[in-house]
């Protein structure tokens, strides 16, 4: 590991307990910083309501000043009751297609995160996946904390244990097999991130609006790499928030995720063109293995600062 990274680990890796909530509230009140929490959601009726309830109960209601000013669920076309459950729990629910209708929406998580910048107003934007179980408010307060206490910090990732069933630390298979080797080989300054692909991170809007967003699963790696090149390692940090429990993908879905992440890395390494942006996988059918070919996400959305609707809102 680079000496620079060892120093970074000592200086920019914290625990959620290092910044008590009352300290954060005092700093937030003094600075006037506003915080938006965004949950990108697709068919998450089983978990989204509990997450919204925890954020409202512990970080908005009954506090001398709310830590969270805006709680938004972006529904990307759920076929279940995700939108209804989230709204009943107290979130503002916005459908992906209602945001920036001039540009037809593409499928993918990154697309939803990109559009969320137009649906929110907070100085700090905190993303939280909507499939978490046994959710703790520390997933929000922990990663928002450094942005309220240290003006030099601009991007904070959550780190946590990811059990796979009863096996501790065995989750995050795409991280260990794809993302971590890519980062160590090509962006060794980022080798200190425990969960580089984690969906829980808080970022200053002033940085997010300057970054391109891969539309699919590559968004987390893309944002992290681009943030490194834009603001430098010392502006990045991570906070230990405990244990992350969520729904696990099957092996083939993980393969598609891995392909999208590799493609995102490839673009940042060469800005070149993929010869074949597809992935073929095999499923056993009645007569043997059947090939299934899936497109690999190749689209990226430009920095939000270049979108005219976003510029008009800031002028207004």
Short mmCIF file of C-alpha atoms in Angstrom, two decimals:
data_model
loop_
_atom_site.label_atom_id
_atom_site.label_comp_id
_atom_site.label_asym_id
_atom_site.label_seq_id
_atom_site.Cartn_x
_atom_site.Cartn_y
_atom_site.Cartn_z
CA UNK A 1 0.00 0.00 0.00
CA UNK A 2 1.22 3.49 -0.83
CA UNK A 3 2.46 5.58 2.09
CA UNK A 4 -0.02 8.24 1.01
CA UNK A 5 -2.84 5.74 1.43
CA UNK A 6 -1.59 4.63 4.84
CA UNK A 7 -1.65 8.25 5.97
CA UNK A 8 -5.11 8.66 4.47
CA UNK A 9 -6.39 5.63 6.35
CA UNK A 10 -5.18 7.14 9.60
CA UNK A 11 -6.55 10.62 8.88
CA UNK A 12 -9.71 10.01 6.84
CA UNK A 13 -11.23 6.79 8.22
CA UNK A 14 -13.60 7.19 11.14
CA UNK A 15 -16.41 5.53 13.05
CA UNK A 16 -19.94 6.89 13.18
CA UNK A 17 -19.54 7.11 16.97
CA UNK A 18 -16.76 9.70 16.56
CA UNK A 19 -19.33 12.41 15.85
CA UNK A 20 -22.31 12.36 18.23
CA UNK A 21 -25.63 13.55 16.83
CA UNK A 22 -25.89 16.56 19.15
CA UNK A 23 -22.50 17.79 17.91
CA UNK A 24 -23.63 17.48 14.32
CA UNK A 25 -26.85 19.35 15.01
CA UNK A 26 -24.97 22.25 16.60
CA UNK A 27 -22.62 22.48 13.62
CA UNK A 28 -25.46 22.19 11.13
CA UNK A 29 -27.39 24.97 12.82
CA UNK A 30 -24.36 27.24 12.89
CA UNK A 31 -23.36 26.62 9.28
CA UNK A 32 -26.84 26.51 7.78
CA UNK A 33 -25.89 23.47 5.68
CA UNK A 34 -28.86 21.59 4.23
CA UNK A 35 -28.94 17.80 3.77
CA UNK A 36 -30.94 15.75 1.27
CA UNK A 37 -31.29 11.98 1.61
CA UNK A 38 -32.05 10.12 -1.64
CA UNK A 39 -33.22 6.52 -1.87
CA UNK A 40 -33.14 5.12 -5.42
CA UNK A 41 -35.79 2.40 -5.48
CA UNK A 42 -37.00 -0.33 -7.81
CA UNK A 43 -39.42 -2.91 -6.39
CA UNK A 44 -38.34 -2.41 -2.78
CA UNK A 45 -41.72 -2.39 -0.99
CA UNK A 46 -40.43 -4.86 1.60
CA UNK A 47 -37.69 -2.56 2.93
CA UNK A 48 -38.11 1.05 1.78
CA UNK A 49 -40.79 1.94 4.32
CA UNK A 50 -38.71 0.93 7.35
CA UNK A 51 -35.72 2.95 6.09
CA UNK A 52 -37.87 6.05 5.60
CA UNK A 53 -39.44 5.64 9.04
CA UNK A 54 -36.04 5.42 10.76
CA UNK A 55 -34.72 8.52 9.01
CA UNK A 56 -37.86 10.51 9.83
CA UNK A 57 -38.04 9.36 13.46
CA UNK A 58 -34.37 9.72 14.36
CA UNK A 59 -33.00 12.41 12.05
CA UNK A 60 -35.93 14.71 11.29
CA UNK A 61 -38.70 14.68 13.89
CA UNK A 62 -38.29 15.65 17.53
CA UNK A 63 -34.85 17.22 17.11
CA UNK A 64 -33.97 20.84 17.93
CA UNK A 65 -32.91 21.15 14.29
CA UNK A 66 -33.40 18.33 11.76
CA UNK A 67 -30.22 16.70 10.55
CA UNK A 68 -32.05 15.77 7.33
CA UNK A 69 -33.95 18.53 5.55
CA UNK A 70 -35.22 16.53 2.59
CA UNK A 71 -36.06 12.83 2.27
CA UNK A 72 -36.78 11.73 -1.29
CA UNK A 73 -37.44 8.32 -2.80
CA UNK A 74 -36.84 8.19 -6.55
CA UNK A 75 -38.94 5.37 -7.98
CA UNK A 76 -37.49 4.05 -11.23
CA UNK A 77 -40.59 2.18 -12.39
CA UNK A 78 -41.50 -0.26 -9.63
CA UNK A 79 -44.14 -2.87 -10.40
CA UNK A 80 -44.92 -3.32 -6.70
CA UNK A 81 -46.11 -0.90 -3.97
CA UNK A 82 -42.72 0.79 -3.45
CA UNK A 83 -44.03 4.30 -4.13
CA UNK A 84 -47.12 3.84 -1.97
CA UNK A 85 -45.18 2.37 0.96
CA UNK A 86 -42.50 5.08 0.82
CA UNK A 87 -45.05 7.90 0.70
CA UNK A 88 -47.05 6.43 3.59
CA UNK A 89 -43.85 6.24 5.66
CA UNK A 90 -43.23 9.95 5.10
CA UNK A 91 -40.94 10.33 2.09
CA UNK A 92 -41.51 12.57 -0.88
CA UNK A 93 -41.77 10.18 -3.80
CA UNK A 94 -40.78 11.25 -7.30
CA UNK A 95 -40.89 9.02 -10.36
CA UNK A 96 -37.71 8.96 -12.37
CA UNK A 97 -39.56 9.87 -15.58
CA UNK A 98 -40.99 13.04 -14.03
CA UNK A 99 -37.51 14.49 -13.64
CA UNK A 100 -36.02 16.12 -16.72
CA UNK A 101 -38.70 14.71 -19.09
CA UNK A 102 -36.96 16.39 -22.06
CA UNK A 103 -34.36 13.61 -21.92
CA UNK A 104 -35.83 10.08 -22.13
CA UNK A 105 -34.77 8.04 -19.13
CA UNK A 106 -32.44 5.08 -19.47
CA UNK A 107 -32.66 2.03 -17.19
CA UNK A 108 -30.10 1.91 -14.43
CA UNK A 109 -29.27 3.06 -10.92
CA UNK A 110 -26.84 5.75 -12.06
CA UNK A 111 -29.56 7.35 -14.16
CA UNK A 112 -31.73 7.72 -11.05
CA UNK A 113 -28.90 9.20 -8.98
CA UNK A 114 -28.07 11.70 -11.74
CA UNK A 115 -31.68 12.85 -12.05
CA UNK A 116 -32.01 13.13 -8.27
CA UNK A 117 -29.83 16.24 -8.36
CA UNK A 118 -32.70 18.03 -10.10
CA UNK A 119 -35.24 16.70 -7.60
CA UNK A 120 -33.35 17.83 -4.48
CA UNK A 121 -31.89 21.04 -3.12
CA UNK A 122 -29.56 20.08 -0.24
CA UNK A 123 -25.98 21.32 -0.01
CA UNK A 124 -25.08 17.74 0.89
CA UNK A 125 -26.68 14.80 -0.93
CA UNK A 126 -26.70 11.45 0.86
CA UNK A 127 -27.49 8.33 -1.17
CA UNK A 128 -28.87 5.22 0.57
CA UNK A 129 -29.87 1.97 -1.12
CA UNK A 130 -33.51 1.05 -0.57
CA UNK A 131 -32.99 -2.68 0.01
CA UNK A 132 -31.26 -2.46 3.41
CA UNK A 133 -32.62 -4.51 6.31
CA UNK A 134 -32.25 -3.65 10.02
CA UNK A 135 -31.42 -0.12 8.92
CA UNK A 136 -29.63 2.20 11.34
CA UNK A 137 -29.75 6.00 11.27
CA UNK A 138 -25.94 5.87 11.54
CA UNK A 139 -25.87 5.01 7.85
CA UNK A 140 -26.91 8.63 7.29
CA UNK A 141 -25.54 10.54 10.28
CA UNK A 142 -22.22 8.70 10.11
CA UNK A 143 -21.42 9.65 6.52
CA UNK A 144 -22.90 13.13 6.69
CA UNK A 145 -20.90 13.92 9.84
CA UNK A 146 -17.47 14.59 8.28
CA UNK A 147 -19.06 16.96 5.75
CA UNK A 148 -20.44 19.03 8.62
CA UNK A 149 -17.30 18.98 10.74
CA UNK A 150 -14.49 19.25 8.19
CA UNK A 151 -14.71 21.75 5.30
CA UNK A 152 -11.91 19.93 3.50
CA UNK A 153 -13.96 16.73 3.11
CA UNK A 154 -16.20 16.50 0.05
CA UNK A 155 -17.04 12.81 -0.49
CA UNK A 156 -17.70 10.23 2.25
CA UNK A 157 -18.35 6.51 1.72
CA UNK A 158 -19.83 4.18 4.31
CA UNK A 159 -17.82 1.11 5.26
CA UNK A 160 -19.30 -1.93 6.98
CA UNK A 161 -19.28 -5.69 7.33
CA UNK A 162 -21.28 -7.50 4.61
CA UNK A 163 -22.28 -11.01 5.69
CA UNK A 164 -23.47 -13.51 3.10
CA UNK A 165 -26.07 -15.60 4.88
CA UNK A 166 -24.41 -16.80 8.07
CA UNK A 167 -20.90 -16.20 6.74
CA UNK A 168 -19.43 -12.94 8.06
CA UNK A 169 -17.50 -10.76 5.65
CA UNK A 170 -18.36 -12.82 2.55
CA UNK A 171 -20.68 -10.30 0.91
CA UNK A 172 -19.44 -7.87 -1.70
CA UNK A 173 -18.34 -10.51 -4.18
CA UNK A 174 -18.13 -8.09 -7.12
CA UNK A 175 -16.08 -5.76 -4.94
CA UNK A 176 -13.52 -8.43 -4.12
CA UNK A 177 -13.34 -10.07 -7.55
CA UNK A 178 -13.56 -7.01 -9.81
CA UNK A 179 -13.55 -3.58 -8.21
CA UNK A 180 -10.77 -4.02 -5.65
CA UNK A 181 -8.28 -5.51 -8.13
CA UNK A 182 -9.08 -2.75 -10.64
CA UNK A 183 -8.58 0.00 -8.07
CA UNK A 184 -5.38 -1.48 -6.66
CA UNK A 185 -3.87 -1.88 -10.12
CA UNK A 186 -5.00 1.33 -11.77
CA UNK A 187 -5.97 3.77 -9.00
CA UNK A 188 -3.87 2.65 -6.02
CA UNK A 189 -4.72 5.86 -4.17
CA UNK A 190 -8.21 4.40 -3.73
CA UNK A 191 -6.96 1.07 -2.34
CA UNK A 192 -7.88 2.13 1.20
CA UNK A 193 -11.64 2.15 0.59
CA UNK A 194 -13.24 -0.80 2.35
CA UNK A 195 -16.48 -0.67 0.34
CA UNK A 196 -15.75 1.18 -2.91
CA UNK A 197 -18.99 -0.08 -4.51
CA UNK A 198 -21.23 0.56 -1.51
CA UNK A 199 -24.45 2.44 -2.22
CA UNK A 200 -24.29 4.61 0.90
CA UNK A 201 -22.28 7.80 0.48
CA UNK A 202 -22.67 11.52 1.09
CA UNK A 203 -21.23 14.17 -1.22
CA UNK A 204 -21.26 17.93 -1.43
CA UNK A 205 -23.57 19.03 -4.22
CA UNK A 206 -20.87 21.36 -5.49
CA UNK A 207 -18.82 18.26 -6.35
CA UNK A 208 -21.62 16.00 -7.60
CA UNK A 209 -22.82 18.54 -10.13
CA UNK A 210 -19.36 18.54 -11.73
CA UNK A 211 -19.15 14.77 -12.23
CA UNK A 212 -20.42 12.55 -15.06
CA UNK A 213 -22.71 9.69 -13.99
CA UNK A 214 -22.52 6.24 -15.58
CA UNK A 215 -26.17 5.26 -15.93
CA UNK A 216 -25.87 1.71 -14.60
CA UNK A 217 -24.06 -0.38 -11.99
CA UNK A 218 -20.76 1.33 -12.71
CA UNK A 219 -21.91 4.57 -11.10
CA UNK A 220 -20.26 4.01 -7.71
CA UNK A 221 -16.84 3.20 -9.16
CA UNK A 222 -17.13 6.00 -11.71
CA UNK A 223 -18.02 8.66 -9.15
CA UNK A 224 -15.24 7.56 -6.80
CA UNK A 225 -12.54 7.59 -9.50
CA UNK A 226 -13.73 10.90 -10.95
CA UNK A 227 -13.92 12.47 -7.48
CA UNK A 228 -10.31 11.45 -6.86
CA UNK A 229 -9.19 13.19 -10.04
CA UNK A 230 -11.37 16.24 -9.38
CA UNK A 231 -10.68 17.04 -5.72
CA UNK A 232 -7.85 14.72 -4.64
CA UNK A 233 -7.55 11.92 -2.08
CA UNK A 234 -7.59 14.13 1.03
CA UNK A 235 -11.09 15.35 0.12
CA UNK A 236 -12.37 11.76 0.29
CA UNK A 237 -13.16 9.83 3.47
CA UNK A 238 -14.94 6.77 4.85
CA UNK A 239 -16.91 6.04 8.02
CA UNK A 240 -17.58 2.71 9.72
CA UNK A 241 -21.34 2.32 10.24
CA UNK A 242 -21.45 -1.30 11.42
CA UNK A 243 -23.12 -4.09 9.44
CA UNK A 244 -25.00 -3.90 6.13
CA UNK A 245 -27.76 -6.45 5.54
CA UNK A 246 -29.50 -6.47 2.18
CA UNK A 247 -30.87 -8.64 -0.60
CA UNK A 248 -28.11 -10.51 -2.44
CA UNK A 249 -28.04 -10.94 -6.23
CA UNK A 250 -27.62 -14.31 -7.93
CA UNK A 251 -24.40 -15.19 -9.71
CA UNK A 252 -25.52 -14.17 -13.18
CA UNK A 253 -26.77 -10.77 -12.00
CA UNK A 254 -23.37 -10.30 -10.36
CA UNK A 255 -21.73 -11.10 -13.68
CA UNK A 256 -23.69 -8.33 -15.37
CA UNK A 257 -22.74 -5.94 -12.60
CA UNK A 258 -19.10 -6.90 -12.97
CA UNK A 259 -19.18 -6.27 -16.73
CA UNK A 260 -20.66 -2.80 -16.23
CA UNK A 261 -18.06 -1.95 -13.60
CA UNK A 262 -15.22 -3.18 -15.80
CA UNK A 263 -16.54 -1.10 -18.66
CA UNK A 264 -16.69 1.99 -16.44
CA UNK A 265 -13.08 1.44 -15.45
CA UNK A 266 -12.04 0.87 -19.05
CA UNK A 267 -13.58 4.16 -20.17
CA UNK A 268 -11.72 6.01 -17.44
CA UNK A 269 -8.47 4.35 -18.35
CA UNK A 270 -8.60 5.02 -22.06
CA UNK A 271 -11.74 7.00 -22.88
CA UNK A 272 -11.82 4.55 -25.75
CA UNK A 273 -14.62 2.67 -27.49
CA UNK A 274 -15.72 -0.80 -26.47
CA UNK A 275 -15.53 -3.15 -29.44
CA UNK A 276 -18.34 -5.31 -28.08
CA UNK A 277 -20.34 -3.80 -25.22
CA UNK A 278 -22.21 -7.03 -24.51
CA UNK A 279 -21.95 -9.94 -22.09
CA UNK A 280 -23.00 -13.48 -22.92
CA UNK A 281 -23.93 -15.79 -20.05
CA UNK A 282 -25.25 -19.36 -20.02
CA UNK A 283 -28.35 -20.86 -18.46
CA UNK A 284 -29.19 -24.56 -18.46
CA UNK A 285 -32.34 -25.36 -20.40
CA UNK A 286 -34.15 -28.64 -21.15
CA UNK A 287 -31.72 -29.38 -23.99
CA UNK A 288 -28.49 -28.07 -22.46
CA UNK A 289 -26.89 -24.69 -21.92
CA UNK A 290 -28.57 -21.74 -23.59
CA UNK A 291 -26.62 -18.52 -24.25
CA UNK A 292 -28.21 -15.26 -23.10
CA UNK A 293 -26.61 -12.03 -24.23
CA UNK A 294 -27.12 -8.78 -22.32
CA UNK A 295 -26.04 -5.26 -23.23
CA UNK A 296 -23.40 -3.69 -20.99
CA UNK A 297 -24.23 -0.14 -19.92
CA UNK A 298 -22.33 2.20 -22.20
CA UNK A 299 -24.09 5.49 -21.57
CA UNK A 300 -23.00 8.21 -19.18
CA UNK A 301 -24.83 11.36 -18.23
CA UNK A 302 -22.85 14.61 -18.37
CA UNK A 303 -22.11 16.75 -15.30
CA UNK A 304 -25.38 18.29 -14.13
CA UNK A 305 -23.89 21.79 -14.35
CA UNK A 306 -24.20 21.51 -18.13
CA UNK A 307 -27.94 20.75 -18.09
CA UNK A 308 -29.98 23.88 -18.84
CA UNK A 309 -32.86 22.97 -16.49
CA UNK A 310 -30.43 22.69 -13.60
CA UNK A 311 -28.85 26.02 -14.47
CA UNK A 312 -32.25 27.74 -14.64
CA UNK A 313 -33.16 26.47 -11.18
CA UNK A 314 -30.01 27.96 -9.67
CA UNK A 315 -30.58 31.29 -11.41
CA UNK A 316 -34.14 31.35 -10.11
#
